[in-house]
Short mmCIF file of C-alpha atoms in Angstrom, two decimals:
data_model
loop_
_atom_site.label_atom_id
_atom_site.label_comp_id
_atom_site.label_asym_id
_atom_site.label_seq_id
_atom_site.Cartn_x
_atom_site.Cartn_y
_atom_site.Cartn_z
CA ASP A 1236 93.72 62.70 92.75
CA ALA A 1237 95.20 59.51 94.14
CA LYS A 1238 98.30 59.69 96.32
CA THR A 1239 101.61 58.42 94.97
CA THR A 1240 104.71 57.07 96.70
CA GLN A 1241 108.18 57.28 95.19
CA PRO A 1242 111.66 56.59 96.55
CA PRO A 1243 113.38 59.87 97.41
CA SER A 1244 116.51 59.10 95.41
CA MET A 1245 118.09 56.62 93.02
CA ASP A 1246 121.39 56.18 91.25
CA CYS A 1247 121.95 54.70 87.80
CA ALA A 1248 125.05 54.22 85.71
CA GLU A 1249 125.29 56.12 82.47
CA GLY A 1250 124.20 54.02 79.51
CA ARG A 1251 122.13 51.66 81.63
CA ALA A 1252 118.35 51.59 81.89
CA ALA A 1253 116.92 53.64 84.72
CA ASN A 1254 113.78 52.15 86.26
CA LEU A 1255 111.81 54.52 88.47
CA PRO A 1256 108.99 52.98 90.51
CA CYS A 1257 105.79 54.60 91.69
CA ASN A 1258 103.08 53.21 93.94
CA HIS A 1259 99.52 54.45 93.54
CA SER A 1260 97.43 51.84 95.31
CA THR A 1261 94.35 54.08 95.62
CA ILE A 1262 94.14 54.88 91.91
CA SER A 1263 90.62 54.83 90.52
CA GLY A 1264 89.45 53.53 87.18
CA ASN A 1265 89.43 56.84 85.32
CA GLU A 1266 92.73 58.16 86.63
CA TYR A 1267 95.83 58.41 84.47
CA VAL A 1268 99.46 58.05 85.52
CA TYR A 1269 101.60 61.01 84.44
CA TRP A 1270 105.35 61.47 84.68
CA TYR A 1271 107.13 64.81 84.67
CA ARG A 1272 110.73 65.60 85.42
CA GLN A 1273 112.54 68.72 86.58
CA ILE A 1274 116.13 69.25 85.65
CA HIS A 1275 117.96 71.57 88.01
CA SER A 1276 116.99 75.24 87.56
CA GLN A 1277 114.43 74.45 84.85
CA GLY A 1278 110.67 74.12 84.75
CA PRO A 1279 109.04 70.69 84.93
CA GLN A 1280 108.92 68.79 81.67
CA TYR A 1281 106.25 66.32 80.59
CA ILE A 1282 107.57 62.83 79.86
CA ILE A 1283 104.74 60.38 79.32
CA HIS A 1284 101.34 59.29 80.58
CA GLY A 1285 99.10 56.22 80.46
CA LEU A 1286 95.85 54.73 81.66
CA LYS A 1287 96.34 50.96 81.74
CA ASN A 1288 98.30 49.96 78.68
CA ASN A 1289 102.05 50.27 78.52
CA GLU A 1290 103.19 53.34 76.66
CA THR A 1291 106.38 54.31 74.87
CA ASN A 1292 107.59 57.52 73.31
CA GLU A 1293 110.91 58.99 72.27
CA MET A 1294 111.82 59.79 75.87
CA ALA A 1295 110.73 56.81 77.92
CA SER A 1296 108.51 53.80 78.47
CA LEU A 1297 105.76 53.51 81.05
CA ILE A 1298 104.86 50.12 82.45
CA ILE A 1299 101.62 49.95 84.46
CA THR A 1300 100.83 46.79 86.41
CA GLU A 1301 97.66 44.91 85.59
CA ASP A 1302 95.98 45.99 88.84
CA ARG A 1303 97.17 49.57 88.14
CA LYS A 1304 98.42 49.96 91.70
CA SER A 1305 101.97 50.68 90.62
CA SER A 1306 103.96 51.72 87.59
CA THR A 1307 107.55 52.03 86.41
CA LEU A 1308 109.09 54.70 84.25
CA ILE A 1309 111.95 53.38 82.17
CA LEU A 1310 114.67 55.51 80.62
CA PRO A 1311 116.27 52.92 78.33
CA HIS A 1312 119.76 54.39 78.00
CA ALA A 1313 120.30 56.96 80.70
CA THR A 1314 122.65 59.87 80.07
CA LEU A 1315 124.06 62.48 82.43
CA ARG A 1316 121.41 64.89 81.14
CA ASP A 1317 118.73 62.64 82.62
CA THR A 1318 119.80 63.62 86.13
CA ALA A 1319 116.67 65.27 87.50
CA VAL A 1320 113.78 64.96 89.93
CA TYR A 1321 111.08 62.69 88.48
CA TYR A 1322 107.48 63.16 89.55
CA CYS A 1323 104.78 60.53 89.28
CA ILE A 1324 101.30 62.11 89.30
CA VAL A 1325 97.93 60.39 89.21
CA ARG A 1326 94.94 62.36 88.03
CA GLY A 1327 91.67 62.07 86.21
CA ASP A 1328 91.35 62.91 82.53
CA SER A 1329 90.97 66.65 82.09
CA GLY A 1330 88.36 66.53 79.36
CA GLY A 1331 87.87 70.23 79.57
CA GLY A 1332 88.68 71.68 82.92
CA ALA A 1333 90.78 69.66 85.31
CA ASP A 1334 92.76 71.62 87.84
CA GLY A 1335 96.50 72.00 88.18
CA LEU A 1336 99.05 69.31 88.86
CA THR A 1337 99.72 68.15 92.41
CA PHE A 1338 103.43 67.48 92.77
CA GLY A 1339 104.84 65.27 95.51
CA LYS A 1340 108.50 65.15 96.43
CA GLY A 1341 109.45 62.92 93.48
CA THR A 1342 112.55 60.80 92.98
CA HIS A 1343 115.91 62.46 92.56
CA LEU A 1344 117.60 60.35 89.88
CA ILE A 1345 121.35 60.74 89.68
CA ILE A 1346 123.12 59.33 86.63
CA GLN A 1347 126.67 58.34 87.47
CA PRO A 1348 129.39 58.57 84.80
CA ASP B 688 107.59 76.99 68.87
CA ALA B 689 109.01 79.40 71.45
CA GLY B 690 107.49 77.62 74.41
CA VAL B 691 106.14 79.39 77.47
CA ILE B 692 107.95 82.67 78.03
CA GLN B 693 108.40 84.22 81.46
CA SER B 694 109.90 87.51 82.47
CA PRO B 695 111.91 88.56 84.27
CA ARG B 696 114.03 85.48 84.86
CA HIS B 697 115.41 86.91 88.07
CA GLU B 698 114.00 89.60 90.31
CA VAL B 699 115.51 91.01 93.47
CA THR B 700 113.45 93.49 95.41
CA GLU B 701 113.05 94.90 98.87
CA MET B 702 110.30 94.08 101.28
CA GLY B 703 107.23 96.21 100.70
CA GLN B 704 107.81 96.75 97.00
CA GLU B 705 105.39 95.67 94.31
CA VAL B 706 106.49 92.79 92.10
CA THR B 707 104.97 91.85 88.74
CA LEU B 708 105.77 88.58 87.03
CA ARG B 709 104.81 88.04 83.41
CA CYS B 710 103.94 85.02 81.31
CA LYS B 711 103.25 84.43 77.64
CA PRO B 712 101.68 81.00 77.06
CA ILE B 713 102.20 78.86 73.99
CA SER B 714 100.11 80.12 71.10
CA GLY B 715 96.84 78.23 70.83
CA HIS B 716 96.85 77.06 74.44
CA ASN B 717 93.77 78.09 76.37
CA SER B 718 94.64 77.11 79.93
CA LEU B 719 97.29 78.87 81.99
CA PHE B 720 98.67 77.97 85.40
CA TRP B 721 100.84 79.75 87.96
CA TYR B 722 102.92 77.61 90.35
CA ARG B 723 105.36 78.46 93.11
CA GLN B 724 108.31 76.33 94.18
CA THR B 725 110.13 76.56 97.50
CA MET B 726 112.40 74.15 99.33
CA MET B 727 109.93 73.82 102.17
CA ARG B 728 106.70 73.35 100.22
CA GLY B 729 107.85 72.06 96.85
CA LEU B 730 105.79 72.87 93.75
CA GLU B 731 102.33 74.18 94.49
CA LEU B 732 99.56 75.53 92.31
CA LEU B 733 98.58 79.14 92.92
CA ILE B 734 95.87 79.82 90.32
CA TYR B 735 94.76 78.73 86.90
CA PHE B 736 92.75 80.19 84.02
CA ASN B 737 90.66 78.59 81.29
CA ASN B 738 89.98 80.83 78.28
CA ASN B 739 91.32 83.82 80.22
CA VAL B 740 88.87 83.27 83.10
CA PRO B 741 90.22 82.47 86.58
CA ILE B 742 88.86 79.08 87.60
CA ASP B 743 90.53 78.29 90.90
CA ASP B 744 92.56 80.72 92.98
CA SER B 745 92.41 78.74 96.21
CA GLY B 746 96.17 78.32 96.13
CA MET B 747 96.86 82.03 96.23
CA PRO B 748 98.41 82.49 99.65
CA GLU B 749 97.09 85.92 100.59
CA ASP B 750 95.33 89.00 99.31
CA ARG B 751 98.74 90.41 98.54
CA PHE B 752 98.79 88.07 95.53
CA SER B 753 96.72 88.76 92.44
CA ALA B 754 96.74 87.36 88.91
CA LYS B 755 95.22 88.57 85.68
CA MET B 756 94.92 87.30 82.15
CA PRO B 757 93.71 90.19 79.98
CA ASN B 758 94.03 88.17 76.78
CA ALA B 759 94.98 84.74 75.52
CA SER B 760 98.64 85.60 75.12
CA PHE B 761 99.52 87.32 78.38
CA SER B 762 99.19 86.86 82.12
CA THR B 763 100.60 88.62 85.16
CA LEU B 764 101.11 87.61 88.76
CA LYS B 765 101.43 90.56 91.10
CA ILE B 766 102.59 90.66 94.70
CA GLN B 767 101.89 93.86 96.61
CA PRO B 768 103.46 94.40 99.07
CA SER B 769 106.15 91.75 98.79
CA GLU B 770 107.62 90.00 101.84
CA PRO B 771 110.78 87.91 102.33
CA ARG B 772 108.69 84.73 102.62
CA ASP B 773 107.52 85.27 99.04
CA SER B 774 111.02 84.40 97.85
CA ALA B 775 110.63 81.42 95.54
CA VAL B 776 110.72 80.34 91.92
CA TYR B 777 107.45 81.10 90.16
CA PHE B 778 106.50 78.98 87.16
CA CYS B 779 103.90 79.56 84.51
CA ALA B 780 102.51 76.65 82.49
CA SER B 781 100.01 76.34 79.66
CA ARG B 782 98.07 73.62 77.89
CA THR B 783 95.15 73.12 75.58
CA ILE B 784 91.93 72.34 77.44
CA SER B 785 91.45 69.15 75.41
CA THR B 786 94.61 67.56 76.82
CA ASP B 787 96.20 67.42 80.24
CA THR B 788 99.82 67.89 79.23
CA GLN B 789 101.19 71.07 80.73
CA TYR B 790 104.18 72.93 79.31
CA PHE B 791 106.19 74.91 81.80
CA GLY B 792 108.18 78.07 81.38
CA PRO B 793 111.72 78.52 82.72
CA GLY B 794 110.49 80.25 85.86
CA THR B 795 111.16 83.55 87.60
CA ARG B 796 113.43 83.41 90.63
CA LEU B 797 112.17 86.03 93.08
CA THR B 798 114.23 87.21 96.01
CA VAL B 799 112.66 89.62 98.48
CA LEU B 800 115.17 91.17 100.86
#
């Protein structure tokens, strides 16, 4: 799986959009970008994933650059409950037997009231 | 949907004792993962199963660690004998083989004195 680089921490004001960047310059053509988050004292939680098109679900939006070397996770209206560590993970499609997730250090997002 | 269930949630034991952690995956999921999280090493994969069969146990730190999945709805992670350096939060996760979205349990916080 390709290596990812994320800032160690970020602050965002409550109610504003939180934009979390991730660099994955060595990503290969069949690798997806996944985002998970871990709220304090809880297990990691899946947020969203994408291959090359932008994706949106009820939790967030994922913007992947055209060259796929970086992406941004967007929480459109951050709340205090969004304070968590956010992990960007690049991996190939499982299709029946991929291994476990490789977590880096992630970005500690702190939502300020 | 009850989600992934882990027990116990907290375990405190003395060095040398046997510890058994339990996991019930989401019904219908056929892959199960055990992870360990420490401050020093972050989240790391220990072992995973597909259709109850262990696929990759290269993350299991030592022979003191063993994992079983006797059926599709139950898995155990056993540490015998336990040591203080085994103190960590142990997470179980499950998914369907056809997708790569993993669902994590709440974790078991293990303290070995």
